[in-house]
Every structure is written in C-alpha cells, then in structure tokens.
CSV table of C-alpha atoms and ligand atoms in Angstrom, one decimal:
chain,number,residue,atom,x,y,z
A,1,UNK,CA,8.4,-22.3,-4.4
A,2,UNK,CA,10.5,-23.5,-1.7
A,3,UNK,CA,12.8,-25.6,-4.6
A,4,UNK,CA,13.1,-22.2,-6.4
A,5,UNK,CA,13.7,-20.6,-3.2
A,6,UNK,CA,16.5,-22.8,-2.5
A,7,UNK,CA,18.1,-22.4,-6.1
A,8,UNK,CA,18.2,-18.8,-5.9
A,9,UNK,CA,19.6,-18.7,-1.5
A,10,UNK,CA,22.4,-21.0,-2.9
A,11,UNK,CA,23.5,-18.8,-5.5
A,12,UNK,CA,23.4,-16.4,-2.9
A,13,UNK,CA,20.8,-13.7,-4.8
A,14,UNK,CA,19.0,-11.2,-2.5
A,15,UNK,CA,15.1,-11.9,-2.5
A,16,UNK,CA,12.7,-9.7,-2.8
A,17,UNK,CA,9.1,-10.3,-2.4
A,18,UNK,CA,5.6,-8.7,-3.4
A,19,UNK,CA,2.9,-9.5,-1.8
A,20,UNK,CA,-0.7,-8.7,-3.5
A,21,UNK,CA,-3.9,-10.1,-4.2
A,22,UNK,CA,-3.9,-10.0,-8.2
A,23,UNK,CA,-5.7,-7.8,-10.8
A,24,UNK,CA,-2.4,-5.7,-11.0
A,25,UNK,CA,-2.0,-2.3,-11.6
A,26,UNK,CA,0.6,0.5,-11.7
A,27,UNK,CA,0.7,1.1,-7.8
A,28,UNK,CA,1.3,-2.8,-7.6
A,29,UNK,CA,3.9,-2.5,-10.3
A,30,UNK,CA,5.9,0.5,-8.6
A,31,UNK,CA,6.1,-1.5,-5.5
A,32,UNK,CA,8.0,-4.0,-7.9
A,33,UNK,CA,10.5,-1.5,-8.9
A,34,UNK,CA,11.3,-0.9,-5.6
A,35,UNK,CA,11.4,-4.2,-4.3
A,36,UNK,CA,14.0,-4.6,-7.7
A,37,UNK,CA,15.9,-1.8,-6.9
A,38,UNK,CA,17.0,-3.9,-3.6
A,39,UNK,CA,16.8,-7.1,-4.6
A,40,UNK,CA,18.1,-9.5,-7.4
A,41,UNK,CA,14.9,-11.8,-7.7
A,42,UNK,CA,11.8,-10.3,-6.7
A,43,UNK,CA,8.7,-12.7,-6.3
A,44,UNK,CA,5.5,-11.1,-6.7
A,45,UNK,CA,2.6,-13.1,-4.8
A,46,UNK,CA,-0.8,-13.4,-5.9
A,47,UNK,CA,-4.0,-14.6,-3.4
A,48,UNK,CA,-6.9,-13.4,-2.7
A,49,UNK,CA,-6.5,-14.7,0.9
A,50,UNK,CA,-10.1,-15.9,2.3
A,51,UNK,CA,-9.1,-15.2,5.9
A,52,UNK,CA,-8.8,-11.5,5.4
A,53,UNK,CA,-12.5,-10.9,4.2
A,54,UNK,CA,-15.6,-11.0,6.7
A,55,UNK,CA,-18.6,-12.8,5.7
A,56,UNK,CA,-20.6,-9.8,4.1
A,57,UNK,CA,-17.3,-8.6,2.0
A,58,UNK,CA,-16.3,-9.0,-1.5
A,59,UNK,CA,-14.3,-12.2,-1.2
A,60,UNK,CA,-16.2,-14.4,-4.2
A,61,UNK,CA,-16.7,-10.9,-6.7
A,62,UNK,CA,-13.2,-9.5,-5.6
A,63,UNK,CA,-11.8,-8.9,-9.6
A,64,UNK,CA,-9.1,-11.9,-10.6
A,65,UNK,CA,-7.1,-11.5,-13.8
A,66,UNK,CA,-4.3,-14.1,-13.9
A,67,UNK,CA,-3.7,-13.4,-17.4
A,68,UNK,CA,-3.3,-10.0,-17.5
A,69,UNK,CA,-1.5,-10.4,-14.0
A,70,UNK,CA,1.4,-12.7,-15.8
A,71,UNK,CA,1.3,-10.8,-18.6
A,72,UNK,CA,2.4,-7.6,-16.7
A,73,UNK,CA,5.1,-9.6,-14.2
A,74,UNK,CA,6.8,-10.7,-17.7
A,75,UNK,CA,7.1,-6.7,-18.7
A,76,UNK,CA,8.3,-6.4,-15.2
A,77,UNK,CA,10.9,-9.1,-15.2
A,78,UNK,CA,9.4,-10.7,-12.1
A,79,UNK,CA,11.5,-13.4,-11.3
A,80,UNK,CA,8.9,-15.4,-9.7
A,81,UNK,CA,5.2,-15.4,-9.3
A,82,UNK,CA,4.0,-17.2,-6.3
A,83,UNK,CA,0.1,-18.4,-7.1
A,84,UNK,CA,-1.0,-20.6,-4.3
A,85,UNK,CA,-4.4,-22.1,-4.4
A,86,UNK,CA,-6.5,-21.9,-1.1
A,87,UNK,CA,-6.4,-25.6,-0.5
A,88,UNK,CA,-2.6,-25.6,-0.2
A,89,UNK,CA,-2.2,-22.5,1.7
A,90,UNK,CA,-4.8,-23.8,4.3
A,91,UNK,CA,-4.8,-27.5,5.2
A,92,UNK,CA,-7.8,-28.6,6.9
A,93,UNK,CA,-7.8,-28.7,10.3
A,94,UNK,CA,-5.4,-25.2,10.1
A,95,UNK,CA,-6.0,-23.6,13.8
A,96,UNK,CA,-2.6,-21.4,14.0
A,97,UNK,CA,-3.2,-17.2,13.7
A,98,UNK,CA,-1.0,-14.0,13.8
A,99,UNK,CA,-2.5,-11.4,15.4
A,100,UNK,CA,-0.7,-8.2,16.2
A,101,UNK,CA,-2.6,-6.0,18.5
A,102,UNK,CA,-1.9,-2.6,18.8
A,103,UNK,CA,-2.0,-0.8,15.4
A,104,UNK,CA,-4.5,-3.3,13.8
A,105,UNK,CA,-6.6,-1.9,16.5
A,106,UNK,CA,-8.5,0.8,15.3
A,107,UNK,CA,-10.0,1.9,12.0
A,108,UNK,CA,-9.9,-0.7,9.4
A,109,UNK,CA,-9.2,-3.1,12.0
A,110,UNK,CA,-13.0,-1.9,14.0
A,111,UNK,CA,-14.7,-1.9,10.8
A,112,UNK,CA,-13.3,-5.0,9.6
A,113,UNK,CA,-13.1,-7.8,12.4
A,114,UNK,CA,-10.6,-10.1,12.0
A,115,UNK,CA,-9.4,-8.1,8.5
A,116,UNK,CA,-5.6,-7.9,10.4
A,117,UNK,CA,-5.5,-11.4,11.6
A,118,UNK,CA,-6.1,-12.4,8.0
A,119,UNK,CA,-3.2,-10.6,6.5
A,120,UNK,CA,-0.9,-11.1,9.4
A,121,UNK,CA,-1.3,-14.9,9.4
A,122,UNK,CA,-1.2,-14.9,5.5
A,123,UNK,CA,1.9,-12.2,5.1
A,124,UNK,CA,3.6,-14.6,7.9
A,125,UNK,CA,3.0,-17.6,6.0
A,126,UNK,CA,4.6,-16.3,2.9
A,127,UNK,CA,7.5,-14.9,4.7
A,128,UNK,CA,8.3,-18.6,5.6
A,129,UNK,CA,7.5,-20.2,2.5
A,130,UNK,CA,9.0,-17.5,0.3
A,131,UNK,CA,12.0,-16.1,2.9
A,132,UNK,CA,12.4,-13.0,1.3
A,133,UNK,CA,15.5,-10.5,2.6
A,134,UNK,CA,12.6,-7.7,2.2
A,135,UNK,CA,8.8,-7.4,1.3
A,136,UNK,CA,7.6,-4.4,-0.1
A,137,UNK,CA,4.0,-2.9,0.6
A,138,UNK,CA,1.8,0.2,-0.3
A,139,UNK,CA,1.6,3.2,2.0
A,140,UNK,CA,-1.9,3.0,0.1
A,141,UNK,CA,-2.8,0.6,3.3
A,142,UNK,CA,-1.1,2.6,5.6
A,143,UNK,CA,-2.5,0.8,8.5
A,144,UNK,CA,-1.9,-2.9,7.0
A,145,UNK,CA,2.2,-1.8,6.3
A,146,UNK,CA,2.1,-0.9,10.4
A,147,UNK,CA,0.7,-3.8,11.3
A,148,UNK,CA,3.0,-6.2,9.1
A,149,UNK,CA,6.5,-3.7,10.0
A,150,UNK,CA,5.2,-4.4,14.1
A,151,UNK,CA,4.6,-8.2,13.2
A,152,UNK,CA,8.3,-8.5,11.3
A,153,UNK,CA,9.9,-6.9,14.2
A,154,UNK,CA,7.5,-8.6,17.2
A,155,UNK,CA,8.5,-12.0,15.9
A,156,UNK,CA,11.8,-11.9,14.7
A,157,UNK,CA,11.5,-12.5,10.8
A,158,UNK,CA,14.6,-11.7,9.2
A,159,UNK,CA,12.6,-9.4,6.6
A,160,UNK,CA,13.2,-5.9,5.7
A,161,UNK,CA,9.8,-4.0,5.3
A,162,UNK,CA,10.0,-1.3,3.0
A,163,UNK,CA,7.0,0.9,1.9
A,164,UNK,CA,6.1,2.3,-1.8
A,165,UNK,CA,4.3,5.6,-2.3
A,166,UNK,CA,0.6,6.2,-3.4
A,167,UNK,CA,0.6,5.3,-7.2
A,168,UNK,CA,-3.0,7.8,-8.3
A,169,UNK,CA,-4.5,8.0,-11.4
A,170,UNK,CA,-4.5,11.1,-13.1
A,171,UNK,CA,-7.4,12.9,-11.6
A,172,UNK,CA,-5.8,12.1,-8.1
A,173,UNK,CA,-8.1,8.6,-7.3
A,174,UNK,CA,-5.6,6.3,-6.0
A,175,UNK,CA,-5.3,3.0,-8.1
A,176,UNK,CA,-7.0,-0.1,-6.2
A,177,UNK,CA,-8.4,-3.7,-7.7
A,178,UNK,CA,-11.5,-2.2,-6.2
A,179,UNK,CA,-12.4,0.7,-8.8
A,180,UNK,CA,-13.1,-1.8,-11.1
A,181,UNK,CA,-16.5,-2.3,-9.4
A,182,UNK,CA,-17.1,1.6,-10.1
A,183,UNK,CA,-19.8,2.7,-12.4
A,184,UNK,CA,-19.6,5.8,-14.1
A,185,UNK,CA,-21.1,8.5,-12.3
A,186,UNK,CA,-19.1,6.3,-9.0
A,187,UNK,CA,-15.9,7.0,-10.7
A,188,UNK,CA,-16.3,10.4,-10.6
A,189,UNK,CA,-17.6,11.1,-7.8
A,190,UNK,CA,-15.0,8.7,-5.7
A,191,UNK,CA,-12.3,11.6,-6.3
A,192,UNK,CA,-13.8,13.0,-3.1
A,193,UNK,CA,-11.3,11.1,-1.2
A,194,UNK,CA,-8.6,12.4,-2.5
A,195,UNK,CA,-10.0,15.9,-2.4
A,196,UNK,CA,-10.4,15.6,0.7
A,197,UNK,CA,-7.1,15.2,2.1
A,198,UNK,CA,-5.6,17.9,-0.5
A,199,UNK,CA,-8.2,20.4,1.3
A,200,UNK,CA,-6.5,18.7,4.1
A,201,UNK,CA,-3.1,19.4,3.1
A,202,UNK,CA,-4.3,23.0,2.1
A,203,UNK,CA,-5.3,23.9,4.9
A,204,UNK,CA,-2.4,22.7,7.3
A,205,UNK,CA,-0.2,24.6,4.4
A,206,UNK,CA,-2.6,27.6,5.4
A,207,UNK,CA,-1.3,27.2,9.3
A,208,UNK,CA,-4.5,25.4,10.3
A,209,UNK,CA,-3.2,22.5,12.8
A,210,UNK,CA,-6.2,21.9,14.9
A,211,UNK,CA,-7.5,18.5,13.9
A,212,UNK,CA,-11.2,19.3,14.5
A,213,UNK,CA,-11.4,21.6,12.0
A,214,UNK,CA,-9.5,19.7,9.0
A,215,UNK,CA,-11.4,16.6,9.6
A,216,UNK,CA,-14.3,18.7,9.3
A,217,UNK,CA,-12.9,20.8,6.0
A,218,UNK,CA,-12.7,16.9,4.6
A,219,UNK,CA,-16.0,15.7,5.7
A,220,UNK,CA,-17.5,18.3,3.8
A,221,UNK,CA,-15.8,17.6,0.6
A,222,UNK,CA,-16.9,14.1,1.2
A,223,UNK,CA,-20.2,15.5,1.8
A,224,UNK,CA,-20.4,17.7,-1.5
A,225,UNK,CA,-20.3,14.1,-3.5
A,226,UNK,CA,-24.1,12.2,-2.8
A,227,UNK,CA,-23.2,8.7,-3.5
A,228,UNK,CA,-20.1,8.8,-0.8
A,229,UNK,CA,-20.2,7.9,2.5
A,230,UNK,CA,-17.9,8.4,5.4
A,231,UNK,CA,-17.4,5.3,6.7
A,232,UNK,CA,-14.0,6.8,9.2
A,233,UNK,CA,-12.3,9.4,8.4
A,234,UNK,CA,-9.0,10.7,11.0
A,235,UNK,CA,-6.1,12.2,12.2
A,236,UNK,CA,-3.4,10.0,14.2
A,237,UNK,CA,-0.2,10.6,14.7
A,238,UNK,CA,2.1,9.0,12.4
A,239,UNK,CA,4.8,7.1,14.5
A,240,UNK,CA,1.8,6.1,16.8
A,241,UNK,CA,-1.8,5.8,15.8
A,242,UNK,CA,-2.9,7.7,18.1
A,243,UNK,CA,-5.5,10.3,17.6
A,244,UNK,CA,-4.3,13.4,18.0
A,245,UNK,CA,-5.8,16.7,18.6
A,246,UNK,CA,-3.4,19.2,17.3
A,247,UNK,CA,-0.5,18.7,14.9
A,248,UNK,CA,2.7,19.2,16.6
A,249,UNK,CA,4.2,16.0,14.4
A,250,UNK,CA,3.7,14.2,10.9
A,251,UNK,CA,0.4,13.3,11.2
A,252,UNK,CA,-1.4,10.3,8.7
A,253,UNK,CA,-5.0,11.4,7.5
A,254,UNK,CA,-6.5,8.4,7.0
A,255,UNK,CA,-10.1,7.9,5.3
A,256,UNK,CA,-12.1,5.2,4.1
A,257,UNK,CA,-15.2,6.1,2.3
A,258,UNK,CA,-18.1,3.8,0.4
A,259,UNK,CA,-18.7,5.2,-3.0
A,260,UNK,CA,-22.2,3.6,-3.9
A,261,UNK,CA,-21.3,0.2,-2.4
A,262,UNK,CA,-17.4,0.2,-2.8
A,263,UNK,CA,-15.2,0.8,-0.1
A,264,UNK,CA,-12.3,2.8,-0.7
A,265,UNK,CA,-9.4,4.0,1.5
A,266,UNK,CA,-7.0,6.7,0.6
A,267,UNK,CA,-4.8,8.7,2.9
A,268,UNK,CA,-1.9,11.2,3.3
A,269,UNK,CA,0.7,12.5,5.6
A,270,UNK,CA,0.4,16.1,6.7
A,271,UNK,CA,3.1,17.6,8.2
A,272,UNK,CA,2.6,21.0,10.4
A,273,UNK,CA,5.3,22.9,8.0
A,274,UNK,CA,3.0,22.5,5.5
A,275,UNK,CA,4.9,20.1,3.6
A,276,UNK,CA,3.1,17.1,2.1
A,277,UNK,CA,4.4,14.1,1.8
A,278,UNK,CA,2.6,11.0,-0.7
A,279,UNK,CA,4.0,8.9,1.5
A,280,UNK,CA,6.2,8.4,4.1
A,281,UNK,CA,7.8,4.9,3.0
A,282,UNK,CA,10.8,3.3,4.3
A,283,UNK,CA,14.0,4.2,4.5
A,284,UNK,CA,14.9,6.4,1.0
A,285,UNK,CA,11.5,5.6,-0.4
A,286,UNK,CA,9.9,9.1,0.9
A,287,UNK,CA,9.0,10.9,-1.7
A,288,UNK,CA,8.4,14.4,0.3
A,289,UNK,CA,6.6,17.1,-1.9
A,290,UNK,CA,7.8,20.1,-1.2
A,291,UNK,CA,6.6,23.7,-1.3
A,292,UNK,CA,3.2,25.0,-0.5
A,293,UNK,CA,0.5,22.2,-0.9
A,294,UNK,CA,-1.4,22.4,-3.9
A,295,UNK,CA,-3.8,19.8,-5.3
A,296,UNK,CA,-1.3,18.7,-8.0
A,297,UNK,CA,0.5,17.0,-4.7
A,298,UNK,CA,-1.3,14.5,-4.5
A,299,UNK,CA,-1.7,13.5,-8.2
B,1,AMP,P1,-3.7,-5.6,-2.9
B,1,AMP,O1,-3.5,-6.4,-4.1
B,1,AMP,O2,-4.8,-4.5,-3.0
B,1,AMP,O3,-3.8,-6.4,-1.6
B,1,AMP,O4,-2.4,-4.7,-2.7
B,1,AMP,C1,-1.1,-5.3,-2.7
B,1,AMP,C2,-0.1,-4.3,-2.3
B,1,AMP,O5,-0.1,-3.2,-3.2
B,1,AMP,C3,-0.3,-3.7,-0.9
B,1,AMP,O6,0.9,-3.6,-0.2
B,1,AMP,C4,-0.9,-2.4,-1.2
B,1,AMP,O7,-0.7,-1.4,-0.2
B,1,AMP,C5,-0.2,-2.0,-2.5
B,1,AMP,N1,-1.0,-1.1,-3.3
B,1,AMP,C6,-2.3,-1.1,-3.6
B,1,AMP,N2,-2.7,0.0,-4.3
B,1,AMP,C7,-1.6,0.8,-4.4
B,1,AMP,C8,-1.4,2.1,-5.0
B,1,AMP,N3,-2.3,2.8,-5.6
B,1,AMP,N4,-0.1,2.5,-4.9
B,1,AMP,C9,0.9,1.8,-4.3
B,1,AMP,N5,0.7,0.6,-3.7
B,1,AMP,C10,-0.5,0.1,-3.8
C-alpha cells in the first residue's frame, strides 16, 4: 500500500479513499462516485476491524464477500483495494487508541462501549497508511462521520471528510451488510425504521416542532411492527448532538432499532420548514428534497 501510495503522490494524483468493512453494496458504491468525482485514484478499504465490535456482537458472523467485493470495485474502476489482514493491522503488543470524546458520546457510542474507539483508531490508522487528500463516509452512520470529521480536524490530518447520502432500497430500508441476516417476515417488517422518520418528516412538514411528540409519532410506527425493538431512538441538533426539545434548527433523527436480533440504524435530517433533507453531506454533497415531505423522500 504505502509503495502504491508513493507511485501515485509522485505523479502527483489526488487520493481518494473509502473506507468500509466489505460485502458491498450500492450505498458503499455511491460513496465511490463521490470520492471519484474528487479524486483521481480512489482506494476503497475493506476490514472488518475487530476493535470496533464488543464481545457479544457480530464480529465472527459479520457477512464477508471478497469476491463479489472485487468484482464490484473492477465495475467501479477502484484504483486500489486496501485488504489488510488483522495480524498486520495489529501487531502484538499494539497499546496506542484514538478516542474522540464528545460526539462518540451518546447513542451508539452508550450502547456500544468502545464501538468509537474502534473506528477512530482504525480510520486513523488508515489515513496514515493510505494518506488520502479526502475520505468519504455515509451519512447512513451519521454519528461515526461526526466523530471521524471532529478526529480529522482535533489531530490535524491533512484529510478532507466528505459525506454521501442515504443509498435505500426501494421500499425505503436503507442498504446495510447487516440485512443480509434478515429473514423474511424481518425484512419486511424492518421498514419501520424508515417509516418512522417519514411520519417524522410528515409531521414537522405539518408544523409539528415539539420533539416530544415526533419521537413519540415514531415510536409508534416502530411499535405497529412486533418483531422491532427500540433500542434509541432521538432528536439532536444537527451541528451539535445535543438533544433538543423543540426544533428551531436542522435537527438529525437518529434511530437504531433490533429487528428480531439485527440491529439496524437509520436516520434523517428534519428541518423546521418542512424540508427534508436525505442527508446533509459535505460541502455540495446535500442532496435537499424539497417540497412538502412525502414518504417517497426518503426512498
Ligand atoms: P460499513 O461497511 O457498513 O462499515 O460502511 C462503510 C461506509 O459506507 C460507511 O461510511 C457507511 O456510512 C457507508 N454506508 C453504509 N451503508 C450506506 C448506505 N445505505 N448509503 C450510503 N452509505 C452507506
């Protein structure tokens, strides 16, 4: 990696990296259009990084597809993919961490100790090895692209963040490794998420900005579907994290829900105008959907 790194810096080509953990899909793919759209090589990363998964998670099932994952880079015209083994990444004896503490605080960061630590120190580790001039990540893990854009900035790494929309599937489910592990009746009931934060979105369109009552329109859409279960499910403020009690600014709902035993997180920015946006993104990456909210914006 760093020999091709060092080919490519010479010949002065702008880098772009992608980092994921494998078993590609669309939403992975888009973020490699952007990152292409900004950069002359683009490196897509795949590991499943041990340090970001507690000791009752999905670490050893978590779905790998190396195969299908080249074949898809190749249609992609990924310059580069970066497939390091645990072993190489993690010499023994490794006792050096990134932790950033003040958005991985908080919702997936409560319910999954250590979770941020993980992908900080790993996302660090490859900005060094694969010193990228930007990184692109999913507003899909809205709280992970915080963390990593605070970490980037906090300790100087020469990396512009960017952030790529939502990619859903068709009935609105946003795409994730982890609906693989959903059966059939799961599968259709794990559109509740993303019901959710359309009644969300609805109802802010409606002029409802009082935070109690559209986390409560949401639980009960989560509640209409018996084999989900709220596992958090809030309002923050969007620049900040915070909670927030009325919506005066963009605000990020954020959910993460099990469906049967698979955790899935979705979320979406409300804005009080009643304009929905998939995702806020970086800068020119916003892809605002306009007009009164309707469930087809978020599909
Ligand atoms: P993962 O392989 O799940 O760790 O994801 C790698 C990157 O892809 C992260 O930056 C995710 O936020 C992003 N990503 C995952 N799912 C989606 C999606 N449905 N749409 C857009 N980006 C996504």
């Amino acid at each position: 990696m760093r020999a091709w790194v060092r080919e490519h810096r010479r010949r002065a080509r702008r880098i772009g990296l992608v980092p994921t953990m494998g078993c590609l899909h669309t939403g992975h793919l888009s973020l490699v259009e952007l990152a292409q759209r900004h950069a002359e090589a683009v490196v897509l990363s795949l590991f499943v990084n041990p340090m970001q998964f507690g000791p009752n998670e999905d670490f050893a099932n978590y779905p790998r597809d190396l195969e299908s994952d080249q074949r898809l880079c190749a249609k992609a015209g990924v310059a580069a993919i970066f497939c390091p083994s645990a072993e190489s990444l993690y010499a023994v004896g490794h006792s050096t961490f990134v932790e950033e503490t003040r958005f991985a605080r908080g919702f997936c960061g409560d319910r999954r100790p250590g979770h941020f630590k993980g992908v900080a120190t790993i996302v660090a580790k490859l900005f060094n090895i694969v010193q990228p001039d930007l990184a692109v990540f999913g507003q899909k893990d809205a709280q992970q692209t915080r963390v990593i854009r605070q970490m980037a900035r906090d300790l100087d790494f020469p990396v512009e963040i960017m952030a790529g929309p939502i990619v859903r599937e068709a009935d609105g489910l946003a795409m994730s490794s982890r609906n693989r592990y959903l059966n059939g009746e799961e599968r259709r009931q794990a559109i509740c998420l993303s019901r959710a934060l359309e009644t969300a979105a609805l109802r802010v369109a409606a002029g409802e900005h009082e935070t109690v009552a559209l986390v409560a329109a949401m639980r009960g859409q989560i509640a209409g579907a018996p084999l989900a279960r709220v596992d958090y499910l809030e309002i923050v403020d969007d620049a900040t994290f915070e909670p927030t009690a009325t919506l005066q600014r963009p605000a990020l709902a954020l959910l993460a829900v099990f469906v049967g035993r698979t955790r899935l997180i979705d979320n979406a920015l409300l804005t009080p105008t009643g304009t929905m946006h998939a995702a806020p993104g970086g800068p020119g990456n916003a892809r605002p959907i306009t007009g009164t909210a309707s469930p087809a914006n978020l599909r």
